Amino acid sequence: MSLTDVPRDATEAVAAHPLVLREEYDGRVELPYLVALLGADGHCRAIPVTDSSELPGGERTATGHAHGFRAALRLTRDPALPSASYRAELTVRHEGTLPVEAGVRVELRLGTSDDPGWLIPGAFYGENRRADCTRSYPRYAPEYAEADADPTGLTASAWSFRADRCATPAVFARDRHGGAALALDETGTLGRQGVGFALLPGDLPALRLHAPYREEPVSYYGSDTPRPADTPLHRWSPGEEHILRFTAHLVDADPHAYAPVLRALHTAAPAPERGAAWVGVDEAAALCAAGLHRWHYRADPPVLLETAAFDREALGERGDRPAMHVSWVSGVPYAHALLLHARRTGDEAQAAAAVGVIDHICTHLTPGGTFWGQWSASRGWSPGWTGDANRLHARTLGDATLFTLRALVAERAHGHSHLAWETAVRTNLAAALAGQDRDSGRLAAAHRVDDGTAVDHEGAAGLAWIGALVEAAEAFGEPAYLEAARRAGAAFADDVRSEFLCGAPEDVSLAPTSEDGYNAIIAYTLLHEGGADDGRWLDLARRAADWTLTFRYTYDVAFDEHTFLARYGFRTRGGDQASPSNQHLHAFGLICLPETVRLARHLGDDHYLRSARENLDCFRQFVARADGDFNAYRGMVSERFYQTECFQAKGMMLTLSHAWSAGVLLYACEHARELPEFQGDL
């Protein structure tokens, strides 16, 4: 027997008779819970309430019976969670006489809203994909009714996802009065679980939990060709009973109200007895430096190749990418990290290689005076991956400028002078200043190759210039740089407060990404440290950090025992989802580890320090300790760990070493070893 054999409730009945508990928050909102069964036809069959009660201590219960199932919902306040938060247990029992295939849905319905502000940490942000974004991945559009989605265009008003796509398996929304959230574990007694949302008729946002999970209207696998919906069901035997545990939260209307909830869920998540790291900070640094030098460095011309294949026999150099971005996925930041390590350890060969790479980049500038985007063996110097022969991405230029400046300052401390580096920093900053919008103060998102002028100011890629401007003001004694940085910081403040930063990487158009968050943390922390802060820069740095941490996994994903990552015991807590478009874990958050630690000090808040430690802990896994370690060679570090079904099967790892992956870990380790907070990790 299946639920398709049971007459389904009419829409009116579902709306009128849910299993409901009325929750009041500041006396202004009442939210009904709906418990429903989902069958093979995908239709929702509500379980109407037959009894409810409120017990001493604030515990509330409700029960209902329909379609051969009995459901009992119990909500209890938990002092470990923010106010107006409940721990919930939903017990569902099959009381029929025949087996039935069905799934369970919990739905929390909000009031009318013209902007639900959806948030699924790491997976969905507001509309998620701007209309002018050229990258295809799931997008919210209210004009599409739930039954009339555009699955081929990855556009719908209702989406559901498996929980392992989420950095924290939770879903948030708001109405005109306030907001709410539901959260659950990745797995439960019904298997893998999931979260979702829908805009119901009447512009009513609904938050959803599913057991087993549902992926609909389609399943995203990393390309513009989606997979069919994935909607597994559980086969219930007569008398079978399961408990779905979750938390429910009522919050205010501030778009940033998710932060205390996610912090509490992170704190409440079981912490492992030991750290995830395989190696100490010093060993990780030595391994990464060796890997960069052995596998990524080439002397003629001096470059750090973006990738090196694990398999040197079958693929060899054919599996390597003979190209180098000036920053981002290769280039200056990681040559700087290698140089820091080499000066500390006295490795002259590594130092010479690092200096050669930065020299090569700084002595080949565009006609407009900026860095190029990328060098490749086949094309020489080019803009990179922008798709336009005259368009240079500002984040790539800004990062290269910041880390060239940092390398210059560090080298001066060792008594080394590099005139070409200083010249390159100054000419790039000249382009940044010239590209700053006179009215808004926004720094350009892209610059022209031929004259360095601004192409446009869309998205937040221009944030990457702020750090370079702040540090150059001190290094060169030029206050005009700091003034420009402050104007830009004020201009990008609305982006931060809107909880939607986008445009940092070259390859995902205007998608929101964790990398946008890293840029914002660096920018606003440095602005705060630049002086004359009335509190706004520190507040924006905090908000940027909270938003960035929505991408950071707060739990260890469960891998099937036969997968590669399971066999090695890989732990995901502390790893970052790259973006809703690129759903894999990456280590790029280590680029702002120093700023995150200093931000924690400025705020007197160890939450950010704990998260930074977990981030560094996570990515001291899978650093090849010797030739043959996990089929790699000593010092190789992968870019991608597949914690969900996207690009590759869950539990796999990309078998390419990336210069940035080894380089950003090396950079973080070189700084961590100097920080008192990390002395126990050496």
XYZ file of C-alpha atoms in Angstrom:
682
model
C 0.000 0.000 0.000
C 1.181 3.537 -0.666
C -0.088 6.943 0.307
C -1.233 7.445 -3.272
C -4.051 5.055 -2.363
C -5.217 7.363 0.428
C -7.319 10.391 -0.539
C -5.164 13.454 -0.013
C -6.403 16.475 1.885
C -7.607 19.473 -0.031
C -5.417 22.546 0.190
C -8.043 24.238 2.357
C -8.046 21.342 4.798
C -4.273 21.344 5.067
C -4.298 25.038 5.858
C -7.201 24.838 8.298
C -6.315 21.725 10.278
C -2.584 21.387 10.775
C -1.073 19.828 13.842
C -0.580 23.245 15.358
C 1.019 24.941 18.318
C 0.621 28.662 18.664
C 3.931 30.331 19.519
C 3.957 33.951 20.606
C 7.021 36.161 20.290
C 6.824 39.654 21.756
C 3.051 39.251 21.544
C 3.009 39.907 17.822
C 3.019 36.683 15.855
C 1.401 33.281 15.885
C 2.974 30.527 13.835
C 1.291 27.225 13.028
C 3.234 23.977 12.718
C 2.030 21.543 10.123
C 2.938 17.872 10.223
C 2.259 15.998 7.033
C 2.951 12.791 5.191
C 4.388 12.766 1.677
C 3.767 9.903 -0.701
C 5.121 8.817 -4.045
C 2.885 11.371 -5.771
C 4.577 14.164 -3.809
C 1.309 15.449 -2.377
C 1.030 16.665 1.189
C -1.411 14.904 3.531
C -1.805 16.786 6.774
C -2.347 15.147 10.140
C -5.034 17.284 11.834
C -4.709 18.129 15.516
C -7.005 16.289 17.907
C -5.526 17.319 21.245
C -3.076 19.893 22.577
C -1.925 21.092 25.963
C 0.499 23.397 27.727
C 2.331 21.899 30.694
C 4.160 23.574 33.592
C 7.611 24.842 32.641
C 6.542 25.927 29.180
C 6.392 22.450 27.621
C 3.730 22.156 24.939
C 2.306 19.081 23.278
C -0.102 18.274 20.483
C -1.278 15.053 18.898
C -3.122 14.077 15.779
C -4.183 11.018 13.824
C -4.898 10.518 10.114
C -4.155 8.239 7.176
C -3.223 5.362 9.468
C -0.547 7.404 11.292
C -0.441 8.987 14.722
C 1.775 12.011 15.361
C 2.754 13.582 18.670
C 4.701 16.819 18.838
C 6.404 18.032 22.015
C 8.231 21.344 22.363
C 10.413 22.176 25.359
C 12.353 25.328 26.083
C 16.114 24.825 26.258
C 18.120 27.395 28.247
C 21.168 26.626 26.062
C 19.369 28.116 23.052
C 18.436 31.766 22.457
C 15.144 33.008 23.901
C 12.001 31.930 22.087
C 13.722 28.710 21.015
C 12.452 25.193 21.543
C 13.730 21.669 21.246
C 11.123 19.574 19.517
C 10.387 15.873 19.256
C 7.920 14.620 16.703
C 6.951 10.983 17.219
C 5.261 9.370 14.236
C 3.781 5.888 14.436
C 2.240 3.802 11.662
C -0.951 2.276 13.027
C -2.216 0.719 9.823
C -2.233 -2.972 8.966
C -0.187 -2.834 5.757
C 3.271 -1.434 4.947
C 3.234 2.109 3.579
C 5.892 4.151 1.794
C 5.919 7.712 3.101
C 8.080 10.579 4.219
C 7.506 13.106 6.994
C 7.352 16.861 6.626
C 7.356 19.467 9.379
C 6.290 22.879 8.143
C 6.338 26.187 9.996
C 4.260 28.889 8.339
C 4.968 32.589 8.748
C 2.807 35.596 8.008
C 2.604 37.581 4.799
C 5.981 38.702 3.477
C 7.186 40.567 0.430
C 10.797 39.530 1.171
C 11.213 36.257 3.088
C 15.019 36.672 3.203
C 15.598 32.930 2.911
C 18.760 31.569 4.466
C 19.998 27.989 4.323
C 23.584 28.276 5.610
C 26.080 27.566 2.870
C 23.414 26.725 0.297
C 20.840 29.510 -0.152
C 20.945 33.290 0.418
C 17.850 35.387 -0.322
C 17.124 35.111 -4.026
C 20.459 33.235 -4.120
C 21.172 34.112 -7.752
C 20.786 37.644 -9.036
C 18.952 38.047 -12.302
C 22.156 39.376 -13.893
C 24.297 36.478 -12.669
C 25.519 34.362 -15.578
C 26.239 31.251 -13.508
C 23.399 28.701 -13.283
C 22.477 27.265 -9.875
C 19.292 27.303 -7.736
C 17.437 30.613 -7.681
C 14.354 31.810 -5.812
C 11.712 33.694 -7.793
C 8.326 34.366 -6.145
C 6.505 34.588 -9.465
C 6.867 30.821 -9.937
C 4.149 28.968 -8.039
C 5.379 25.814 -6.319
C 3.707 23.629 -8.933
C 5.003 25.740 -11.835
C 8.745 25.858 -11.240
C 11.236 26.279 -14.056
C 13.489 23.315 -13.222
C 15.598 23.556 -16.376
C 16.336 27.155 -15.463
C 16.938 26.187 -11.832
C 14.348 28.754 -10.779
C 11.459 28.184 -8.349
C 9.555 29.635 -5.393
C 10.074 26.435 -3.381
C 13.293 24.486 -2.834
C 14.236 21.496 -0.725
C 17.753 20.158 -0.143
C 19.507 17.289 1.575
C 21.011 18.386 4.878
C 24.640 17.696 3.965
C 24.504 20.607 1.512
C 24.096 22.873 4.559
C 26.925 24.172 6.713
C 24.349 24.044 9.497
C 21.171 22.115 8.552
C 18.748 24.965 9.183
C 16.389 27.228 7.280
C 15.479 30.834 8.140
C 12.859 33.273 6.856
C 11.008 36.354 8.001
C 7.644 38.026 7.554
C 6.460 41.540 8.295
C 6.582 40.943 12.053
C 9.746 38.938 12.602
C 11.522 35.770 11.641
C 11.759 32.075 12.411
C 14.028 29.109 11.858
C 13.956 25.329 11.940
C 17.064 23.172 12.347
C 17.832 19.465 12.568
C 20.668 16.965 12.330
C 22.031 15.633 9.063
C 20.716 12.144 9.808
C 17.964 10.623 11.936
C 16.183 7.332 12.385
C 14.582 7.744 8.953
C 18.003 8.205 7.338
C 19.350 11.349 5.719
C 17.241 14.387 6.473
C 16.697 17.683 4.716
C 15.516 21.284 4.862
C 13.528 23.456 2.507
C 11.180 26.376 2.039
C 8.254 27.519 -0.052
C 6.311 30.687 -0.720
C 2.709 29.560 -0.288
C -0.354 31.263 -1.813
C -0.974 34.609 -0.178
C 2.773 35.320 -0.022
C 3.166 33.145 3.078
C 6.718 31.872 3.665
C 6.924 28.293 4.919
C 9.957 26.582 6.458
C 10.240 22.837 5.952
C 12.036 19.834 7.375
C 11.978 16.443 5.663
C 12.732 12.898 6.786
C 13.887 11.295 4.592
C 15.347 14.302 2.744
C 13.844 15.670 -0.462
C 15.641 17.470 -3.308
C 13.115 19.320 -5.412
C 12.072 20.653 -7.851
C 15.414 19.318 -9.139
C 18.715 18.167 -7.682
C 21.672 20.475 -8.306
C 24.932 18.747 -9.254
C 27.142 21.717 -10.037
C 26.198 22.416 -13.641
C 23.435 24.209 -15.524
C 21.917 20.804 -16.349
C 20.135 19.720 -13.162
C 19.392 16.166 -12.166
C 15.804 15.005 -11.591
C 14.195 15.564 -8.222
C 15.418 13.141 -5.572
C 12.598 12.259 -3.164
C 13.277 9.017 -1.281
C 10.583 7.565 0.963
C 10.671 5.225 3.943
C 8.786 1.926 3.955
C 6.832 1.830 7.201
C 5.860 -1.513 8.674
C 2.730 -1.748 10.826
C 3.539 -0.548 14.334
C 6.806 1.122 13.277
C 7.640 4.343 15.111
C 10.216 7.064 14.519
C 11.175 10.264 16.301
C 12.195 13.373 14.358
C 14.175 15.757 16.573
C 14.624 19.394 15.618
C 14.797 22.897 17.038
C 12.459 25.814 16.376
C 13.412 29.458 16.815
C 11.569 32.754 16.708
C 13.742 35.802 16.037
C 13.265 39.480 15.302
C 13.046 41.079 11.878
C 16.724 42.041 11.622
C 18.214 40.177 8.617
C 21.205 39.448 10.876
C 19.049 37.700 13.501
C 20.322 34.305 12.322
C 23.687 34.892 14.014
C 22.823 34.061 17.659
C 20.855 31.011 16.557
C 23.710 29.594 14.498
C 26.163 30.388 17.267
C 24.002 28.502 19.782
C 23.597 25.522 17.451
C 27.354 25.449 16.879
C 28.017 25.569 20.613
C 25.440 22.856 21.302
C 26.805 20.508 18.620
C 28.859 17.691 20.146
C 32.522 18.643 20.017
C 34.979 15.830 19.229
C 37.308 14.729 22.000
C 40.358 15.369 19.842
C 41.076 17.776 17.015
C 40.755 16.753 13.412
C 44.319 17.707 12.418
C 46.713 14.970 11.325
C 49.825 17.106 11.778
C 50.969 20.023 13.920
C 51.245 23.575 12.655
C 55.003 23.440 12.078
C 54.851 20.105 10.277
C 51.973 21.300 8.111
C 53.995 24.391 7.171
C 57.061 22.329 6.255
C 54.987 19.920 4.165
C 53.149 22.677 2.284
C 56.352 24.567 1.558
C 57.960 21.403 0.236
C 54.902 20.652 -1.902
C 54.730 24.131 -3.387
C 58.413 24.065 -4.243
C 58.567 20.510 -5.559
C 55.266 20.189 -7.414
C 54.048 23.683 -8.276
C 57.176 25.763 -8.821
C 58.702 26.023 -12.268
C 61.844 28.090 -12.820
C 61.548 29.120 -16.466
C 59.698 31.386 -16.187
C 59.322 31.481 -12.386
C 55.707 30.455 -11.690
C 53.602 28.468 -9.268
C 51.497 26.156 -11.415
C 47.860 26.230 -10.371
C 47.478 22.441 -10.205
C 49.600 19.311 -10.060
C 48.131 15.843 -10.583
C 48.415 13.267 -7.814
C 49.024 10.546 -10.395
C 52.459 11.259 -11.859
C 52.622 7.953 -13.789
C 49.357 7.888 -15.735
C 48.915 11.664 -16.027
C 52.222 13.291 -15.168
C 52.560 16.824 -16.456
C 49.524 16.284 -18.700
C 47.461 16.421 -15.521
C 49.055 19.678 -14.378
C 47.669 23.083 -15.299
C 50.559 25.072 -16.824
C 49.178 28.411 -15.716
C 49.445 30.840 -12.810
C 46.981 33.482 -11.661
C 48.684 36.442 -10.013
C 46.576 35.747 -6.902
C 43.416 33.861 -5.931
C 44.257 30.339 -7.187
C 48.027 30.863 -7.366
C 50.584 33.643 -7.492
C 51.681 36.256 -4.993
C 49.822 35.278 -1.781
C 51.352 31.810 -1.827
C 54.787 32.930 -2.981
C 54.641 35.335 -0.022
C 53.760 32.443 2.304
C 56.620 30.376 0.875
C 58.994 33.295 1.355
C 57.912 33.770 4.974
C 58.625 30.107 5.611
C 61.921 30.131 3.737
C 63.256 33.176 5.590
C 62.290 31.618 8.921
C 63.855 28.234 8.170
C 66.824 29.457 6.114
C 65.866 27.556 2.977
C 67.634 29.538 0.256
C 66.206 27.515 -2.638
C 62.629 28.123 -1.540
C 63.371 31.801 -0.914
C 64.863 32.230 -4.377
C 61.872 30.524 -5.956
C 59.386 32.716 -4.080
C 61.247 35.927 -4.940
C 61.464 34.838 -8.567
C 57.689 34.297 -8.779
C 56.867 37.714 -7.311
C 59.514 39.371 -9.517
C 58.005 37.712 -12.584
C 54.530 39.004 -11.735
C 55.641 42.516 -10.776
C 57.800 43.076 -13.866
C 55.000 42.162 -16.279
C 52.259 44.763 -15.879
C 49.431 45.669 -18.241
C 49.442 48.837 -20.361
C 47.087 50.245 -17.710
C 49.658 49.709 -14.961
C 47.889 46.867 -13.172
C 48.840 43.249 -12.769
C 47.654 40.859 -15.397
C 45.170 38.213 -14.289
C 47.006 35.071 -15.325
C 50.086 33.701 -17.039
C 49.837 30.492 -19.042
C 52.323 28.508 -21.101
C 50.090 28.682 -24.147
C 48.953 32.331 -24.058
C 51.461 34.161 -21.912
C 49.872 36.983 -19.918
C 46.087 37.445 -20.099
C 43.160 38.741 -18.009
C 42.439 35.254 -16.677
C 38.981 33.708 -16.529
C 36.882 36.828 -17.025
C 35.901 35.872 -20.568
C 36.825 39.325 -21.871
C 40.246 40.148 -23.311
C 40.074 43.664 -21.858
C 38.565 42.899 -18.425
C 40.630 42.297 -15.291
C 38.902 41.118 -12.117
C 39.400 43.541 -9.212
C 39.506 40.867 -6.533
C 42.416 39.157 -8.324
C 44.237 42.480 -8.637
C 43.438 43.603 -5.103
C 44.649 40.373 -3.495
C 47.837 40.427 -5.553
C 48.470 44.013 -4.517
C 47.828 43.386 -0.811
C 50.121 40.384 -0.636
C 52.842 41.980 -2.746
C 52.803 44.815 -0.246
C 52.950 42.383 2.668
C 55.845 40.545 1.034
C 57.617 43.880 0.472
C 57.210 44.913 4.125
C 58.345 41.504 5.375
C 61.391 41.557 3.121
C 62.357 45.040 4.290
C 62.431 43.646 7.838
C 65.007 41.105 6.630
C 67.068 43.805 4.913
C 65.965 42.999 1.348
C 64.842 45.654 -1.122
C 62.540 45.010 -4.100
C 61.942 48.175 -6.103
C 59.829 46.418 -8.739
C 57.442 45.203 -6.040
C 56.905 48.691 -4.659
C 56.403 50.094 -8.152
C 53.802 47.439 -8.926
C 51.918 48.115 -5.690
C 51.841 51.847 -6.384
C 50.659 51.548 -9.992
C 47.943 49.089 -9.044
C 46.721 51.345 -6.257
C 46.698 54.246 -8.693
C 44.271 52.258 -10.838
C 42.162 51.457 -7.782
C 41.920 55.140 -6.848
C 41.138 56.181 -10.406
C 38.398 53.549 -10.585
C 36.659 54.610 -7.374
C 33.174 55.907 -8.119
C 33.088 59.625 -7.348
C 29.515 59.594 -6.079
C 29.150 56.321 -4.189
C 32.761 55.629 -3.240
C 32.580 52.048 -4.491
C 35.806 50.623 -5.834
C 35.624 49.018 -9.252
C 34.750 45.358 -9.697
C 36.803 45.176 -12.884
C 39.451 47.224 -14.706
C 40.417 47.579 -18.337
C 43.661 46.060 -19.553
C 44.532 48.917 -21.879
C 44.244 51.876 -19.506
C 43.325 50.501 -16.046
C 40.032 52.395 -15.864
C 36.927 50.930 -14.234
C 34.719 48.610 -16.266
C 31.896 48.420 -13.720
C 31.193 48.428 -9.990
C 28.772 45.486 -9.763
C 29.083 43.141 -6.807
C 31.607 43.313 -4.000
C 34.846 42.351 -5.765
C 36.117 45.876 -5.114
C 36.263 45.098 -1.385
C 39.593 43.402 -2.093
C 41.232 46.779 -2.717
C 40.469 48.089 0.785
C 43.055 46.014 2.639
C 45.803 47.050 0.252
C 44.848 50.718 0.571
C 44.811 50.626 4.376
C 48.178 48.881 4.661
C 49.762 51.020 1.937
C 48.756 54.175 3.811
C 50.947 53.056 6.699
C 53.748 51.479 4.657
C 54.168 54.469 2.344
C 53.001 57.223 4.676
C 50.242 58.354 2.297
C 46.962 59.166 4.100
C 45.078 59.527 0.789
C 45.044 55.742 0.555
C 43.345 55.435 3.940
C 40.787 58.096 3.054
C 39.880 56.205 -0.132
C 39.611 52.969 1.856
C 37.220 54.592 4.333
C 35.024 55.944 1.549
C 34.912 52.472 0.037
C 34.175 50.854 3.387
C 31.175 53.132 3.818
C 30.045 52.420 0.267
C 30.097 48.634 0.710
C 28.439 48.763 4.148
C 24.976 48.239 2.677
C 26.193 45.068 0.964
C 27.272 43.695 4.324
C 24.067 44.729 6.070
C 21.954 43.207 3.299
C 23.513 39.802 4.089
C 24.368 39.284 0.420
C 27.973 39.679 -0.751
C 28.839 38.496 -4.219
C 31.343 38.670 -7.048
C 34.687 37.780 -5.441
C 35.829 34.786 -7.558
C 36.385 35.127 -11.283
C 34.492 31.957 -12.135
C 31.001 32.288 -10.578
C 29.822 35.686 -11.833
C 27.747 37.455 -9.182
C 27.073 34.455 -6.973
C 27.379 34.903 -3.193
C 30.482 33.083 -1.965
C 32.447 32.459 1.185
C 35.327 34.301 -0.506
C 33.283 37.515 -0.469
C 33.054 37.094 3.275
C 36.809 36.632 3.671
C 37.424 39.847 1.737
C 34.971 41.711 3.968
C 36.560 40.412 7.186
C 39.991 41.566 6.005
C 38.691 44.938 4.806
C 36.672 45.946 7.863
C 39.088 44.549 10.443
C 41.893 46.574 8.851
C 39.677 49.655 8.662
C 38.981 49.319 12.382
C 42.689 48.984 13.080
C 43.406 51.965 10.838
C 42.114 54.281 13.571
C 39.331 56.858 13.933
C 36.667 54.139 14.260
C 33.456 55.237 15.952
C 32.427 51.602 16.126
C 30.972 51.161 12.652
C 34.009 49.388 11.164
C 34.132 46.935 14.051
C 30.400 46.314 13.765
C 30.716 45.689 10.027
C 33.664 43.352 10.618
C 31.550 41.410 13.117
C 28.615 41.232 10.719
C 30.924 40.125 7.908
C 32.391 37.419 10.132
C 28.948 36.161 11.142
C 27.862 36.003 7.507
C 31.081 34.236 6.534
C 30.565 31.662 9.271
C 27.244 30.681 7.712
C 29.431 28.833 5.184
C 31.454 27.014 7.879
C 30.402 23.474 8.785
C 29.414 23.153 12.425
C 29.227 19.354 12.398
C 30.948 16.306 10.955
C 29.147 14.985 7.897
C 28.338 11.266 7.908
C 30.040 9.480 4.999
C 29.151 6.006 3.775
C 31.709 3.637 5.220
C 33.166 2.526 1.887
C 33.906 6.032 0.602
C 37.406 7.459 0.472
C 36.765 10.239 2.987
C 35.138 7.813 5.431
C 38.071 5.416 5.237
C 40.444 8.215 6.191
C 38.103 9.529 8.890
C 37.821 12.987 7.311
C 35.973 15.435 9.548
C 34.135 18.365 8.060
C 33.605 20.569 11.118
C 35.488 23.812 10.487
C 35.532 23.427 6.706
C 33.821 26.007 4.493
C 31.342 25.485 1.707
C 32.788 27.383 -1.242
C 29.428 28.784 -2.364
C 25.848 27.816 -3.257
C 27.179 27.468 -6.805
C 30.278 25.409 -5.911
C 29.133 23.041 -3.200
C 32.321 21.487 -1.900
C 34.562 22.174 1.074
C 37.614 24.371 0.589
C 40.323 25.888 2.770
C 40.212 29.460 1.482
C 38.985 30.799 4.819
C 42.526 30.440 6.123
C 43.430 33.541 4.100
C 41.802 35.701 6.790
C 42.863 33.679 9.840
C 45.082 36.505 11.185
C 42.293 39.076 10.843
C 39.713 36.723 12.371
C 41.909 36.136 15.420
C 42.490 39.870 15.842
C 38.762 40.512 15.401
C 38.047 38.076 18.226
C 40.448 40.066 20.402
C 38.899 43.411 19.453
C 35.427 42.114 20.289
C 36.489 40.116 23.321
C 34.588 37.205 21.784
C 36.158 33.755 21.694
C 33.486 32.436 19.327
C 35.435 33.721 16.330
C 38.683 32.347 17.711
C 37.149 28.887 18.191
C 35.900 28.919 14.637
C 39.319 29.977 13.298
C 40.931 27.153 15.249
C 38.447 24.645 13.843
C 39.145 25.956 10.344
C 42.895 25.447 10.708
C 42.289 22.094 12.401
C 40.103 20.861 9.535
C 42.630 21.573 6.821
C 45.561 20.011 8.571
C 43.927 16.813 7.408
C 44.921 15.490 3.994
C 48.308 17.165 3.780
C 50.414 14.417 2.199
C 52.968 13.405 4.825
C 55.035 11.239 2.495
C 54.996 10.036 -1.091
C 52.095 7.618 -1.356
C 50.001 9.139 1.415
C 46.367 8.942 0.161
C 47.760 8.334 -3.363
C 49.453 11.746 -3.389
C 53.043 12.889 -3.057
C 54.590 14.626 -0.079
C 53.285 18.164 0.351
C 50.357 17.868 -2.045
C 47.045 19.375 -0.892
C 43.676 18.981 -2.624
C 41.316 21.840 -3.364
C 38.000 19.999 -3.035
C 36.430 17.667 -0.505
C 33.007 16.417 -1.590
C 30.773 16.412 1.477
C 27.575 16.263 -0.582
C 26.363 15.200 -4.017
C 27.814 17.956 -6.208
C 30.395 17.628 -9.009
C 31.403 14.199 -7.676
C 29.935 11.531 -5.441
C 29.788 12.314 -1.743
C 32.880 11.006 0.009
C 35.302 11.643 -2.868
C 38.223 14.083 -3.038
C 39.658 15.931 -6.031
C 42.967 14.269 -6.919
C 44.748 17.470 -7.888
C 47.069 19.456 -5.670
C 46.314 23.171 -5.895
C 48.891 25.878 -5.329
C 46.392 27.978 -3.399
C 45.341 25.072 -1.164
C 48.903 24.373 -0.060
C 49.716 28.081 -0.065
C 46.820 29.287 2.060
C 47.494 26.568 4.629
C 51.170 27.532 4.673
C 50.228 31.186 5.111
C 47.880 30.406 8.007
C 50.437 28.164 9.696
C 53.204 30.759 9.438
C 50.942 33.256 11.190
C 49.409 30.811 13.672
C 52.810 29.801 15.014
C 53.352 33.433 16.062
C 49.958 33.751 17.782
C 49.676 32.847 21.468
C 46.240 31.359 20.826
C 47.798 28.582 18.706
C 50.904 27.690 20.693
C 49.408 24.380 21.760
C 49.001 23.323 18.120
C 52.629 23.598 17.015
